[in-house]
């Protein structure tokens, strides 16, 4: 069965550079969530989209932006990267919003040097 | 302010016995709860969920119990197997986001 696809799997960037992470949800899923997990920490909710509209927002820095496209894939854009942005970034998708299971991708490991 | 808490960072259980992972939450608006299993460098894998209108949900070796009055849920794994060794996150749902707990590392030894 198709799962959530994230690309790239690994990314190394220098400070002050920009990065774009992509997420392709499970087919027919209309909701996408982004999470950031630092070393030894729980996944922190960044932002979610339902039917291409932002539906909820968490602790996402102003330097980050995201959107969901007409094909339901989503991109997380990160600018002016800082060392502290180094983390695993997970995307999840679900069918509908609210009380449904969200399925996660393998994550993108971003390293800022 | 941690809205979802897993107070035991680690748990060690012998193979064949029961593993009980606990989770407490503070927000009474949470209406759906999920457990995820996570291996290093992989995304969380959905295990089992429960709606706030229920107090128990069972799926094979996994059972989740919800005590709304105590704002507490638990995951029981019976019998525990070495392949269950991983980090387990509970998560609570409100609107369009999941709030995760801090995780409990379960180790099942032979």
Short mmCIF file of C-alpha atoms in Angstrom, two decimals:
data_model
loop_
_atom_site.label_atom_id
_atom_site.label_comp_id
_atom_site.label_asym_id
_atom_site.label_seq_id
_atom_site.Cartn_x
_atom_site.Cartn_y
_atom_site.Cartn_z
CA UNK A 1 0.00 0.00 0.00
CA UNK A 2 1.21 3.51 -0.76
CA UNK A 3 2.48 5.43 2.23
CA UNK A 4 3.42 9.00 2.93
CA UNK A 5 6.47 9.96 0.89
CA UNK A 6 8.87 12.62 2.04
CA UNK A 7 11.78 14.03 0.10
CA UNK A 8 14.59 14.40 0.47
CA UNK A 9 15.38 11.87 3.20
CA UNK A 10 18.48 13.77 4.21
CA UNK A 11 19.47 17.37 3.71
CA UNK A 12 22.54 19.31 4.76
CA UNK A 13 22.43 23.08 4.61
CA UNK A 14 24.58 25.92 5.88
CA UNK A 15 23.38 28.61 8.25
CA UNK A 16 21.27 31.30 6.61
CA UNK A 17 20.48 29.08 3.64
CA UNK A 18 16.99 27.99 2.65
CA UNK A 19 15.52 24.52 2.45
CA UNK A 20 12.38 23.03 0.98
CA UNK A 21 10.94 19.78 2.26
CA UNK A 22 8.29 17.94 0.30
CA UNK A 23 5.53 15.64 1.43
CA UNK A 24 3.32 13.45 -0.71
CA UNK A 25 0.33 12.16 1.26
CA UNK A 26 -1.33 8.81 0.95
CA UNK A 27 -3.63 8.88 -2.11
CA UNK A 28 -7.05 10.41 -1.32
CA UNK A 29 -5.82 11.84 1.97
CA UNK A 30 -6.73 15.51 2.15
CA UNK A 31 -5.05 16.54 5.40
CA UNK A 32 -1.34 17.03 5.89
CA UNK A 33 0.51 17.70 9.14
CA UNK A 34 4.12 18.79 9.68
CA UNK A 35 6.12 17.95 12.80
CA UNK A 36 9.61 18.74 13.97
CA UNK A 37 11.46 16.34 16.23
CA UNK A 38 14.70 17.45 17.80
CA UNK A 39 17.16 14.99 19.36
CA UNK A 40 15.59 13.26 22.35
CA UNK A 41 12.39 15.25 22.03
CA UNK A 42 8.81 14.45 21.16
CA UNK A 43 7.45 15.49 17.78
CA UNK A 44 6.33 19.10 17.91
CA UNK A 45 3.40 20.15 15.77
CA UNK A 46 4.25 22.86 13.24
CA UNK A 47 1.29 23.30 10.91
CA UNK A 48 -1.53 21.44 9.19
CA UNK A 49 -3.54 21.78 6.02
CA UNK A 50 -6.97 20.51 5.12
CA UNK A 51 -8.18 20.74 1.55
CA UNK A 52 -5.32 23.04 0.61
CA UNK A 53 -6.11 25.53 3.35
CA UNK A 54 -4.14 26.00 6.53
CA UNK A 55 -6.21 24.41 9.27
CA UNK A 56 -4.07 24.73 12.37
CA UNK A 57 -0.79 26.23 13.41
CA UNK A 58 1.62 25.27 16.12
CA UNK A 59 5.10 26.34 17.07
CA UNK A 60 6.24 27.16 13.56
CA UNK A 61 8.84 29.94 13.34
CA UNK A 62 8.08 32.95 11.16
CA UNK A 63 11.07 31.93 9.02
CA UNK A 64 9.13 28.84 7.97
CA UNK A 65 6.19 28.70 5.63
CA UNK A 66 4.21 25.88 4.13
CA UNK A 67 1.46 25.23 1.67
CA UNK A 68 -0.62 22.41 0.28
CA UNK A 69 -1.00 22.21 -3.46
CA UNK A 70 -3.89 21.18 -5.70
CA UNK A 71 -2.60 17.59 -5.81
CA UNK A 72 -2.54 17.62 -1.98
CA UNK A 73 1.20 17.41 -1.69
CA UNK A 74 2.74 19.87 0.71
CA UNK A 75 6.00 21.76 0.94
CA UNK A 76 7.66 23.21 3.99
CA UNK A 77 9.91 26.14 3.17
CA UNK A 78 12.56 27.11 5.68
CA UNK A 79 14.60 30.27 5.33
CA UNK A 80 17.50 31.83 7.22
CA UNK A 81 18.34 28.42 8.62
CA UNK A 82 19.80 28.26 12.09
CA UNK A 83 21.79 25.50 13.78
CA UNK A 84 18.79 24.85 16.02
CA UNK A 85 16.69 23.92 13.01
CA UNK A 86 18.61 20.67 12.72
CA UNK A 87 16.00 18.01 13.37
CA UNK A 88 13.87 15.30 11.89
CA UNK A 89 10.90 16.73 10.05
CA UNK A 90 7.92 14.46 9.74
CA UNK A 91 4.93 14.81 7.55
CA UNK A 92 1.71 12.92 8.21
CA UNK A 93 -1.49 12.62 6.28
CA UNK A 94 -5.03 11.63 7.11
CA UNK A 95 -8.38 11.37 5.44
CA UNK A 96 -10.44 14.21 6.78
CA UNK A 97 -9.62 16.28 9.79
CA UNK A 98 -10.18 15.65 13.47
CA UNK A 99 -10.78 12.13 14.69
CA UNK A 100 -8.89 10.10 12.18
CA UNK A 101 -5.57 8.30 12.27
CA UNK A 102 -2.63 10.17 10.84
CA UNK A 103 0.03 8.17 9.04
CA UNK A 104 3.58 9.39 9.03
CA UNK A 105 6.29 9.46 6.42
CA UNK A 106 9.86 8.37 7.06
CA UNK A 107 10.93 11.90 7.77
CA UNK A 108 13.56 14.26 6.43
CA UNK A 109 16.68 14.70 8.49
CA UNK A 110 17.84 18.27 8.17
CA UNK A 111 21.32 19.14 9.35
CA UNK A 112 22.31 22.77 9.47
CA UNK A 113 26.06 23.36 9.65
CA UNK B 1 3.30 23.57 28.97
CA UNK B 2 3.17 19.88 28.16
CA UNK B 3 -0.45 18.98 27.49
CA UNK B 4 0.30 15.30 26.99
CA UNK B 5 2.67 13.65 29.41
CA UNK B 6 4.33 10.29 29.58
CA UNK B 7 5.98 10.26 32.96
CA UNK B 8 7.97 7.09 32.46
CA UNK B 9 10.79 7.69 30.01
CA UNK B 10 11.65 4.02 29.89
CA UNK B 11 10.21 0.61 30.69
CA UNK B 12 11.82 -2.79 30.70
CA UNK B 13 9.67 -5.93 30.48
CA UNK B 14 10.40 -9.60 30.09
CA UNK B 15 9.19 -11.33 26.95
CA UNK B 16 5.76 -12.86 27.38
CA UNK B 17 4.70 -10.52 30.15
CA UNK B 18 2.46 -7.48 29.98
CA UNK B 19 3.78 -4.05 29.08
CA UNK B 20 1.78 -1.12 30.40
CA UNK B 21 2.54 2.32 29.07
CA UNK B 22 0.85 5.30 30.66
CA UNK B 23 -0.14 8.72 29.42
CA UNK B 24 -1.76 11.69 31.12
CA UNK B 25 -3.27 14.75 29.53
CA UNK B 26 -4.48 18.10 30.74
CA UNK B 27 -6.74 19.42 28.00
CA UNK B 28 -10.33 18.23 28.41
CA UNK B 29 -11.01 19.27 24.81
CA UNK B 30 -9.04 16.33 23.47
CA UNK B 31 -11.50 13.95 21.88
CA UNK B 32 -9.37 11.32 20.22
CA UNK B 33 -6.27 9.54 21.43
CA UNK B 34 -3.70 7.54 19.55
CA UNK B 35 -0.63 5.45 20.25
CA UNK B 36 2.34 5.43 17.91
CA UNK B 37 5.42 3.26 17.88
CA UNK B 38 8.67 4.71 16.66
CA UNK B 39 12.00 3.22 15.70
CA UNK B 40 15.11 5.40 15.40
CA UNK B 41 15.25 7.58 12.30
CA UNK B 42 11.82 6.42 11.17
CA UNK B 43 8.44 8.06 11.24
CA UNK B 44 5.96 7.13 13.96
CA UNK B 45 3.83 4.11 13.09
CA UNK B 46 0.20 4.16 14.09
CA UNK B 47 -0.77 1.41 16.53
CA UNK B 48 -4.20 1.94 17.99
CA UNK B 49 -6.62 4.72 18.79
CA UNK B 50 -9.60 5.43 20.98
CA UNK B 51 -12.37 7.95 20.84
CA UNK B 52 -13.29 9.88 23.96
CA UNK B 53 -16.72 8.25 23.93
CA UNK B 54 -15.17 4.87 24.65
CA UNK B 55 -13.15 3.56 27.54
CA UNK B 56 -11.49 0.60 25.88
CA UNK B 57 -10.33 -0.45 22.44
CA UNK B 58 -8.63 -3.71 21.64
CA UNK B 59 -6.64 -4.79 18.60
CA UNK B 60 -4.80 -8.08 18.86
CA UNK B 61 -2.12 -7.82 21.50
CA UNK B 62 -2.76 -4.11 22.00
CA UNK B 63 -5.44 -2.64 24.22
CA UNK B 64 -5.90 1.01 25.03
CA UNK B 65 -7.83 2.12 28.10
CA UNK B 66 -9.17 5.61 28.59
CA UNK B 67 -10.17 7.12 31.93
CA UNK B 68 -11.61 10.51 31.11
CA UNK B 69 -12.27 11.55 34.67
CA UNK B 70 -8.61 11.01 35.48
CA UNK B 71 -7.46 12.31 32.08
CA UNK B 72 -5.40 9.17 31.74
CA UNK B 73 -4.90 6.55 29.10
CA UNK B 74 -2.79 3.47 28.96
CA UNK B 75 -1.57 0.99 26.39
CA UNK B 76 -1.34 -2.66 27.31
CA UNK B 77 0.73 -5.05 25.23
CA UNK B 78 0.08 -8.69 25.98
CA UNK B 79 2.18 -10.75 25.54
CA UNK B 80 5.20 -8.54 25.01
CA UNK B 81 7.64 -9.55 22.31
CA UNK B 82 11.23 -8.46 21.65
CA UNK B 83 10.06 -6.82 18.41
CA UNK B 84 7.93 -4.48 20.50
CA UNK B 85 11.09 -2.75 21.69
CA UNK B 86 10.76 0.84 20.49
CA UNK B 87 9.71 4.27 21.67
CA UNK B 88 5.98 4.62 22.19
CA UNK B 89 4.26 7.96 21.90
CA UNK B 90 0.75 8.72 22.95
CA UNK B 91 -0.95 11.53 21.09
CA UNK B 92 -4.12 13.48 21.61
CA UNK B 93 -6.17 15.09 18.91
CA UNK B 94 -7.88 18.42 18.92
CA UNK B 95 -8.99 20.22 15.77
CA UNK B 96 -6.43 19.47 13.08
CA UNK B 97 -3.39 18.57 15.07
CA UNK B 98 -1.97 15.83 17.18
CA UNK B 99 -0.20 16.70 20.38
CA UNK B 100 2.42 14.14 21.29
CA UNK B 101 3.68 13.03 24.64
CA UNK B 102 7.38 12.79 25.37
CA UNK B 103 7.56 9.08 24.66
CA UNK B 104 8.38 5.96 26.63
CA UNK B 105 11.18 3.69 25.53
CA UNK B 106 10.08 0.08 25.90
CA UNK B 107 12.62 -2.68 26.00
CA UNK B 108 11.43 -6.26 25.93
CA UNK B 109 14.12 -8.70 26.94
CA UNK B 110 14.12 -12.49 26.50
#
